[in-house]
Amino acid sequence: MKESGTKRLRIKLRGRDLLIFSWLVHMKFMLLEQIRDAFFRGCNPARAPYRRLLKLKKAGFIATTKVAIEPKDLYVATPKAVRLLREGMSYALGLSKGTEFANYKHDKSVTDLRILFKDLGIGIWVPERVIRSIKPRGACPDALLVTEVGNFALEYERSEKKLERYKEIFERYRHREHYDGALYICESESLIEELLSKDWVSKATFFIHRKRLFAEREDAIFLGRSGKLPVS
């Protein structure tokens, strides 16, 4: 992706700006409202967040792009932002090679989930791109959530898989992955009910419907074969 051709602007960067660059690298893209919710809580997105992003864009640290199914701009980091992050860290990811965002709806929802968990102050979120940089081969979850009670693989199920595929995934978690448990956030209540009825689902795997999680927030409860796991 080419950097914006607009005239570069000198800008005094803030710690929040570096966090925005980091999230854009980790999550591939963000919408203006998502950046507002993650870093400018309570602000009108058309004001402070937009003005700051416009300055960062003119300075060459971020760019905007489009996808066919989304009328709003997607904000992405530029190579200049990556170079800056690498100056301050011994290790920093590069930009995603995929610029078509084929999994746009899934990736957008995963970013919404990260914002929610940040809002609730629950655990440390390790993004999929970071996990893949450490473990380039094989499957990996959408995120790793490091909490006081354990390290949980987090999976967002936007669409259902065949039961045989879920069985393979749960067998992998049981025997080959080193997580304390798995959290599944699903779009289908019937899928959750069906999986909870299977004895091959690990007792350390918990499920919740996405709408219920966002509606109930800290009061929400994940369900598993071994019992309940409150978000709080």
PDB file of C-alpha atoms in Angstrom:
ATOM      1  CA  MET A   1       0.000   0.000   0.000  1.00  0.00           C
ATOM      2  CA  LYS A   2       1.389   3.371  -0.963  1.00  0.00           C
ATOM      3  CA  GLU A   3       1.714   6.121   1.568  1.00  0.00           C
ATOM      4  CA  SER A   4      -0.461   9.174   1.072  1.00  0.00           C
ATOM      5  CA  GLY A   5       0.915  11.630  -1.428  1.00  0.00           C
ATOM      6  CA  THR A   6      -0.165  14.665   0.592  1.00  0.00           C
ATOM      7  CA  LYS A   7       2.485  17.073   1.851  1.00  0.00           C
ATOM      8  CA  ARG A   8       4.119  15.736   5.007  1.00  0.00           C
ATOM      9  CA  LEU A   9       3.478  17.593   8.249  1.00  0.00           C
ATOM     10  CA  ARG A  10       5.761  17.707  11.285  1.00  0.00           C
ATOM     11  CA  ILE A  11       3.848  16.554  14.347  1.00  0.00           C
ATOM     12  CA  LYS A  12       4.616  16.016  18.022  1.00  0.00           C
ATOM     13  CA  LEU A  13       3.627  12.433  18.720  1.00  0.00           C
ATOM     14  CA  ARG A  14       1.936  11.324  21.933  1.00  0.00           C
ATOM     15  CA  GLY A  15       1.904   7.971  23.685  1.00  0.00           C
ATOM     16  CA  ARG A  16      -1.678   7.463  22.528  1.00  0.00           C
ATOM     17  CA  ASP A  17      -0.560   7.863  18.910  1.00  0.00           C
ATOM     18  CA  LEU A  18       1.928   5.006  19.283  1.00  0.00           C
ATOM     19  CA  LEU A  19      -0.799   2.810  20.757  1.00  0.00           C
ATOM     20  CA  ILE A  20      -3.020   3.608  17.780  1.00  0.00           C
ATOM     21  CA  PHE A  21      -0.205   2.645  15.370  1.00  0.00           C
ATOM     22  CA  SER A  22       0.341  -0.582  17.283  1.00  0.00           C
ATOM     23  CA  TRP A  23      -3.350  -1.531  17.173  1.00  0.00           C
ATOM     24  CA  LEU A  24      -3.540  -0.740  13.450  1.00  0.00           C
ATOM     25  CA  VAL A  25      -0.587  -3.053  12.816  1.00  0.00           C
ATOM     26  CA  HIS A  26      -1.962  -5.817  15.057  1.00  0.00           C
ATOM     27  CA  MET A  27      -5.600  -5.649  13.916  1.00  0.00           C
ATOM     28  CA  LYS A  28      -4.817  -4.748  10.230  1.00  0.00           C
ATOM     29  CA  PHE A  29      -7.330  -1.874  10.151  1.00  0.00           C
ATOM     30  CA  MET A  30      -9.800   0.058  12.308  1.00  0.00           C
ATOM     31  CA  LEU A  31     -12.827   2.260  11.662  1.00  0.00           C
ATOM     32  CA  LEU A  32     -12.965   5.791  13.053  1.00  0.00           C
ATOM     33  CA  GLU A  33     -15.605   4.743  15.619  1.00  0.00           C
ATOM     34  CA  GLN A  34     -13.421   1.871  16.789  1.00  0.00           C
ATOM     35  CA  ILE A  35     -10.448   4.188  17.297  1.00  0.00           C
ATOM     36  CA  ARG A  36     -12.757   6.535  19.194  1.00  0.00           C
ATOM     37  CA  ASP A  37     -14.015   3.740  21.443  1.00  0.00           C
ATOM     38  CA  ALA A  38     -10.512   2.397  22.126  1.00  0.00           C
ATOM     39  CA  PHE A  39      -8.648   5.684  22.635  1.00  0.00           C
ATOM     40  CA  PHE A  40     -11.059   8.658  22.777  1.00  0.00           C
ATOM     41  CA  ARG A  41     -13.858   7.264  24.918  1.00  0.00           C
ATOM     42  CA  GLY A  42     -16.877   9.577  25.042  1.00  0.00           C
ATOM     43  CA  CYS A  43     -15.721  11.887  22.251  1.00  0.00           C
ATOM     44  CA  ASN A  44     -17.712  12.742  19.156  1.00  0.00           C
ATOM     45  CA  PRO A  45     -15.836  10.773  16.448  1.00  0.00           C
ATOM     46  CA  ALA A  46     -16.208  13.674  14.021  1.00  0.00           C
ATOM     47  CA  ARG A  47     -14.246  15.953  16.335  1.00  0.00           C
ATOM     48  CA  ALA A  48     -11.170  15.099  18.466  1.00  0.00           C
ATOM     49  CA  PRO A  49     -10.538  11.580  17.047  1.00  0.00           C
ATOM     50  CA  TYR A  50     -11.018  12.658  13.435  1.00  0.00           C
ATOM     51  CA  ARG A  51      -8.862  15.780  13.817  1.00  0.00           C
ATOM     52  CA  ARG A  52      -6.039  13.784  15.393  1.00  0.00           C
ATOM     53  CA  LEU A  53      -6.200  11.070  12.747  1.00  0.00           C
ATOM     54  CA  LEU A  54      -6.187  13.705  10.015  1.00  0.00           C
ATOM     55  CA  LYS A  55      -2.943  15.136  11.446  1.00  0.00           C
ATOM     56  CA  LEU A  56      -1.405  11.663  11.680  1.00  0.00           C
ATOM     57  CA  LYS A  57      -2.451  11.000   8.092  1.00  0.00           C
ATOM     58  CA  LYS A  58      -0.927  14.270   6.853  1.00  0.00           C
ATOM     59  CA  ALA A  59       2.260  13.377   8.735  1.00  0.00           C
ATOM     60  CA  GLY A  60       2.390  10.055   6.870  1.00  0.00           C
ATOM     61  CA  PHE A  61       1.865   7.680   9.800  1.00  0.00           C
ATOM     62  CA  ILE A  62      -1.552   6.371   8.788  1.00  0.00           C
ATOM     63  CA  ALA A  63      -3.561   6.049   5.589  1.00  0.00           C
ATOM     64  CA  THR A  64      -7.155   5.283   4.649  1.00  0.00           C
ATOM     65  CA  THR A  65      -8.477   2.628   2.322  1.00  0.00           C
ATOM     66  CA  LYS A  66     -11.821   1.131   1.305  1.00  0.00           C
ATOM     67  CA  VAL A  67     -13.545  -2.222   0.985  1.00  0.00           C
ATOM     68  CA  ALA A  68     -16.588  -2.781  -1.202  1.00  0.00           C
ATOM     69  CA  ILE A  69     -18.926  -3.800   1.626  1.00  0.00           C
ATOM     70  CA  GLU A  70     -18.092  -0.862   3.924  1.00  0.00           C
ATOM     71  CA  PRO A  71     -18.871   2.760   2.967  1.00  0.00           C
ATOM     72  CA  LYS A  72     -16.654   4.171   5.727  1.00  0.00           C
ATOM     73  CA  ASP A  73     -12.889   4.618   5.527  1.00  0.00           C
ATOM     74  CA  LEU A  74     -10.638   1.974   7.018  1.00  0.00           C
ATOM     75  CA  TYR A  75      -7.611   3.395   8.828  1.00  0.00           C
ATOM     76  CA  VAL A  76      -4.338   1.502   8.374  1.00  0.00           C
ATOM     77  CA  ALA A  77      -0.760   2.023   9.497  1.00  0.00           C
ATOM     78  CA  THR A  78       1.946   2.998   7.006  1.00  0.00           C
ATOM     79  CA  PRO A  79       5.568   1.821   6.739  1.00  0.00           C
ATOM     80  CA  LYS A  80       6.540   5.084   8.453  1.00  0.00           C
ATOM     81  CA  ALA A  81       4.511   4.103  11.537  1.00  0.00           C
ATOM     82  CA  VAL A  82       6.114   0.651  11.562  1.00  0.00           C
ATOM     83  CA  ARG A  83       9.602   2.160  11.391  1.00  0.00           C
ATOM     84  CA  LEU A  84       8.753   4.395  14.338  1.00  0.00           C
ATOM     85  CA  LEU A  85       7.443   1.456  16.385  1.00  0.00           C
ATOM     86  CA  ARG A  86      10.618  -0.495  15.658  1.00  0.00           C
ATOM     87  CA  GLU A  87      12.753   2.389  16.915  1.00  0.00           C
ATOM     88  CA  GLY A  88      11.156   2.097  20.342  1.00  0.00           C
ATOM     89  CA  MET A  89      10.838  -1.688  20.576  1.00  0.00           C
ATOM     90  CA  SER A  90      13.255  -4.556  20.216  1.00  0.00           C
ATOM     91  CA  TYR A  91      10.486  -6.434  18.412  1.00  0.00           C
ATOM     92  CA  ALA A  92       7.624  -5.067  16.312  1.00  0.00           C
ATOM     93  CA  LEU A  93       5.516  -6.569  13.558  1.00  0.00           C
ATOM     94  CA  GLY A  94       5.520  -5.392   9.977  1.00  0.00           C
ATOM     95  CA  LEU A  95       2.411  -4.544   7.994  1.00  0.00           C
ATOM     96  CA  SER A  96      -0.014  -7.258   6.955  1.00  0.00           C
ATOM     97  CA  LYS A  97       0.663  -8.488   3.419  1.00  0.00           C
ATOM     98  CA  GLY A  98      -3.040  -8.785   2.663  1.00  0.00           C
ATOM     99  CA  THR A  99      -4.605  -5.462   1.685  1.00  0.00           C
ATOM    100  CA  GLU A 100      -7.887  -6.804   0.291  1.00  0.00           C
ATOM    101  CA  PHE A 101      -9.330  -7.576   3.754  1.00  0.00           C
ATOM    102  CA  ALA A 102     -11.190 -10.677   2.557  1.00  0.00           C
ATOM    103  CA  ASN A 103     -12.233 -11.445   6.148  1.00  0.00           C
ATOM    104  CA  TYR A 104     -13.356  -7.879   6.812  1.00  0.00           C
ATOM    105  CA  LYS A 105     -16.514  -8.656   8.813  1.00  0.00           C
ATOM    106  CA  HIS A 106     -14.754 -11.244  10.981  1.00  0.00           C
ATOM    107  CA  ASP A 107     -11.724  -9.018  11.610  1.00  0.00           C
ATOM    108  CA  LYS A 108     -13.910  -6.001  12.398  1.00  0.00           C
ATOM    109  CA  SER A 109     -15.815  -8.010  15.021  1.00  0.00           C
ATOM    110  CA  VAL A 110     -12.578  -9.283  16.578  1.00  0.00           C
ATOM    111  CA  THR A 111     -11.435  -5.664  16.966  1.00  0.00           C
ATOM    112  CA  ASP A 112     -14.778  -4.840  18.602  1.00  0.00           C
ATOM    113  CA  LEU A 113     -14.145  -7.699  21.038  1.00  0.00           C
ATOM    114  CA  ARG A 114     -10.670  -6.412  21.840  1.00  0.00           C
ATOM    115  CA  ILE A 115     -12.123  -2.969  22.574  1.00  0.00           C
ATOM    116  CA  LEU A 116     -14.755  -4.530  24.856  1.00  0.00           C
ATOM    117  CA  PHE A 117     -12.209  -6.517  26.864  1.00  0.00           C
ATOM    118  CA  LYS A 118      -9.992  -3.414  27.107  1.00  0.00           C
ATOM    119  CA  ASP A 119     -13.013  -1.449  28.340  1.00  0.00           C
ATOM    120  CA  LEU A 120     -13.763  -4.069  30.999  1.00  0.00           C
ATOM    121  CA  GLY A 121     -10.116  -4.259  32.084  1.00  0.00           C
ATOM    122  CA  ILE A 122     -10.010  -8.036  31.636  1.00  0.00           C
ATOM    123  CA  GLY A 123      -6.647  -9.580  30.891  1.00  0.00           C
ATOM    124  CA  ILE A 124      -3.945  -8.872  28.345  1.00  0.00           C
ATOM    125  CA  TRP A 125      -4.999  -9.310  24.721  1.00  0.00           C
ATOM    126  CA  VAL A 126      -2.389 -10.959  22.476  1.00  0.00           C
ATOM    127  CA  PRO A 127      -3.534 -10.527  18.837  1.00  0.00           C
ATOM    128  CA  GLU A 128      -3.528 -13.300  16.245  1.00  0.00           C
ATOM    129  CA  ARG A 129      -0.795 -11.603  14.194  1.00  0.00           C
ATOM    130  CA  VAL A 130       1.516 -11.621  17.219  1.00  0.00           C
ATOM    131  CA  ILE A 131       0.771 -15.302  17.884  1.00  0.00           C
ATOM    132  CA  ARG A 132       1.424 -16.174  14.227  1.00  0.00           C
ATOM    133  CA  SER A 133       4.736 -14.324  14.267  1.00  0.00           C
ATOM    134  CA  ILE A 134       5.853 -16.629  17.098  1.00  0.00           C
ATOM    135  CA  LYS A 135       4.113 -19.754  15.768  1.00  0.00           C
ATOM    136  CA  PRO A 136       4.086 -19.443  11.955  1.00  0.00           C
ATOM    137  CA  ARG A 137       2.874 -22.994  11.289  1.00  0.00           C
ATOM    138  CA  GLY A 138      -0.412 -24.612  12.155  1.00  0.00           C
ATOM    139  CA  ALA A 139      -3.660 -23.150  13.422  1.00  0.00           C
ATOM    140  CA  CYS A 140      -3.890 -20.435  16.030  1.00  0.00           C
ATOM    141  CA  PRO A 141      -6.787 -18.673  17.782  1.00  0.00           C
ATOM    142  CA  ASP A 142      -8.113 -15.218  16.985  1.00  0.00           C
ATOM    143  CA  ALA A 143      -6.412 -13.986  20.162  1.00  0.00           C
ATOM    144  CA  LEU A 144      -4.870 -15.110  23.423  1.00  0.00           C
ATOM    145  CA  LEU A 145      -6.389 -13.611  26.562  1.00  0.00           C
ATOM    146  CA  VAL A 146      -3.996 -13.671  29.524  1.00  0.00           C
ATOM    147  CA  THR A 147      -5.979 -13.308  32.757  1.00  0.00           C
ATOM    148  CA  GLU A 148      -5.505 -13.810  36.487  1.00  0.00           C
ATOM    149  CA  VAL A 149      -7.260 -17.185  36.293  1.00  0.00           C
ATOM    150  CA  GLY A 150      -5.477 -18.539  33.224  1.00  0.00           C
ATOM    151  CA  ASN A 151      -4.443 -18.111  29.607  1.00  0.00           C
ATOM    152  CA  PHE A 152      -7.416 -18.545  27.265  1.00  0.00           C
ATOM    153  CA  ALA A 153      -7.483 -19.044  23.512  1.00  0.00           C
ATOM    154  CA  LEU A 154     -10.221 -16.788  22.180  1.00  0.00           C
ATOM    155  CA  GLU A 155     -12.189 -17.718  19.061  1.00  0.00           C
ATOM    156  CA  TYR A 156     -14.883 -15.687  17.318  1.00  0.00           C
ATOM    157  CA  GLU A 157     -17.257 -17.913  15.352  1.00  0.00           C
ATOM    158  CA  ARG A 158     -18.977 -15.718  12.786  1.00  0.00           C
ATOM    159  CA  SER A 159     -20.118 -18.713  10.734  1.00  0.00           C
ATOM    160  CA  GLU A 160     -20.669 -22.333  11.720  1.00  0.00           C
ATOM    161  CA  LYS A 161     -18.318 -25.167  10.822  1.00  0.00           C
ATOM    162  CA  LYS A 162     -19.189 -28.816  10.435  1.00  0.00           C
ATOM    163  CA  LEU A 163     -19.228 -30.757  13.716  1.00  0.00           C
ATOM    164  CA  GLU A 164     -16.331 -32.919  12.523  1.00  0.00           C
ATOM    165  CA  ARG A 165     -14.210 -29.786  12.154  1.00  0.00           C
ATOM    166  CA  TYR A 166     -15.043 -28.636  15.686  1.00  0.00           C
ATOM    167  CA  LYS A 167     -14.116 -32.066  16.989  1.00  0.00           C
ATOM    168  CA  GLU A 168     -10.697 -31.762  15.320  1.00  0.00           C
ATOM    169  CA  ILE A 169     -10.189 -28.291  16.791  1.00  0.00           C
ATOM    170  CA  PHE A 170     -11.104 -29.359  20.324  1.00  0.00           C
ATOM    171  CA  GLU A 171      -8.848 -32.414  20.048  1.00  0.00           C
ATOM    172  CA  ARG A 172      -6.020 -30.092  19.068  1.00  0.00           C
ATOM    173  CA  TYR A 173      -6.672 -27.860  22.067  1.00  0.00           C
ATOM    174  CA  ARG A 174      -6.807 -30.895  24.335  1.00  0.00           C
ATOM    175  CA  HIS A 175      -3.588 -32.558  23.212  1.00  0.00           C
ATOM    176  CA  ARG A 176      -1.322 -30.091  21.401  1.00  0.00           C
ATOM    177  CA  GLU A 177      -2.029 -26.538  22.569  1.00  0.00           C
ATOM    178  CA  HIS A 178      -0.838 -25.172  25.884  1.00  0.00           C
ATOM    179  CA  TYR A 179      -3.789 -23.039  26.951  1.00  0.00           C
ATOM    180  CA  ASP A 180      -5.666 -23.224  30.237  1.00  0.00           C
ATOM    181  CA  GLY A 181      -8.952 -23.019  28.334  1.00  0.00           C
ATOM    182  CA  ALA A 182     -10.761 -21.656  25.298  1.00  0.00           C
ATOM    183  CA  LEU A 183     -13.429 -18.968  24.998  1.00  0.00           C
ATOM    184  CA  TYR A 184     -15.819 -19.215  22.058  1.00  0.00           C
ATOM    185  CA  ILE A 185     -17.872 -16.162  21.094  1.00  0.00           C
ATOM    186  CA  CYS A 186     -20.559 -17.309  18.663  1.00  0.00           C
ATOM    187  CA  GLU A 187     -23.290 -15.862  16.463  1.00  0.00           C
ATOM    188  CA  SER A 188     -25.557 -18.908  16.922  1.00  0.00           C
ATOM    189  CA  GLU A 189     -27.292 -19.990  20.128  1.00  0.00           C
ATOM    190  CA  SER A 190     -28.136 -23.348  18.530  1.00  0.00           C
ATOM    191  CA  LEU A 191     -24.456 -23.991  17.814  1.00  0.00           C
ATOM    192  CA  ILE A 192     -23.609 -23.327  21.463  1.00  0.00           C
ATOM    193  CA  GLU A 193     -26.337 -25.716  22.650  1.00  0.00           C
ATOM    194  CA  GLU A 194     -25.174 -28.424  20.260  1.00  0.00           C
ATOM    195  CA  LEU A 195     -21.507 -28.154  21.210  1.00  0.00           C
ATOM    196  CA  LEU A 196     -22.314 -28.165  24.930  1.00  0.00           C
ATOM    197  CA  SER A 197     -24.024 -31.520  24.400  1.00  0.00           C
ATOM    198  CA  LYS A 198     -20.903 -33.190  22.961  1.00  0.00           C
ATOM    199  CA  ASP A 199     -18.675 -35.162  25.315  1.00  0.00           C
ATOM    200  CA  TRP A 200     -15.657 -34.477  23.096  1.00  0.00           C
ATOM    201  CA  VAL A 201     -15.810 -30.769  23.979  1.00  0.00           C
ATOM    202  CA  SER A 202     -13.236 -30.028  26.670  1.00  0.00           C
ATOM    203  CA  LYS A 203     -14.526 -28.988  30.077  1.00  0.00           C
ATOM    204  CA  ALA A 204     -12.122 -26.043  29.829  1.00  0.00           C
ATOM    205  CA  THR A 205     -13.999 -24.647  26.800  1.00  0.00           C
ATOM    206  CA  PHE A 206     -16.656 -21.980  27.376  1.00  0.00           C
ATOM    207  CA  PHE A 207     -19.199 -20.369  25.048  1.00  0.00           C
ATOM    208  CA  ILE A 208     -21.262 -17.203  24.820  1.00  0.00           C
ATOM    209  CA  HIS A 209     -23.400 -15.505  22.172  1.00  0.00           C
ATOM    210  CA  ARG A 210     -21.783 -12.306  20.894  1.00  0.00           C
ATOM    211  CA  LYS A 211     -24.912 -10.163  21.382  1.00  0.00           C
ATOM    212  CA  ARG A 212     -25.294 -11.396  24.955  1.00  0.00           C
ATOM    213  CA  LEU A 213     -21.658 -10.565  25.714  1.00  0.00           C
ATOM    214  CA  PHE A 214     -21.994  -6.989  24.444  1.00  0.00           C
ATOM    215  CA  ALA A 215     -25.388  -6.480  26.099  1.00  0.00           C
ATOM    216  CA  GLU A 216     -24.426  -7.829  29.532  1.00  0.00           C
ATOM    217  CA  ARG A 217     -20.729  -6.880  29.470  1.00  0.00           C
ATOM    218  CA  GLU A 218     -19.165  -7.493  32.939  1.00  0.00           C
ATOM    219  CA  ASP A 219     -22.319  -9.355  34.019  1.00  0.00           C
ATOM    220  CA  ALA A 220     -22.142 -11.800  31.121  1.00  0.00           C
ATOM    221  CA  ILE A 221     -21.477 -15.491  31.771  1.00  0.00           C
ATOM    222  CA  PHE A 222     -19.707 -18.000  29.543  1.00  0.00           C
ATOM    223  CA  LEU A 223     -21.202 -21.513  29.621  1.00  0.00           C
ATOM    224  CA  GLY A 224     -19.202 -24.729  29.605  1.00  0.00           C
ATOM    225  CA  ARG A 225     -19.720 -28.428  30.225  1.00  0.00           C
ATOM    226  CA  SER A 226     -18.032 -27.996  33.616  1.00  0.00           C
ATOM    227  CA  GLY A 227     -20.182 -25.031  34.679  1.00  0.00           C
ATOM    228  CA  LYS A 228     -20.186 -21.267  34.290  1.00  0.00           C
ATOM    229  CA  LEU A 229     -17.383 -18.757  33.825  1.00  0.00           C
ATOM    230  CA  PRO A 230     -18.422 -15.173  34.718  1.00  0.00           C
ATOM    231  CA  VAL A 231     -16.769 -12.393  32.744  1.00  0.00           C
ATOM    232  CA  SER A 232     -16.289 -10.472  35.970  1.00  0.00           C
TER     233      SER A 232
END
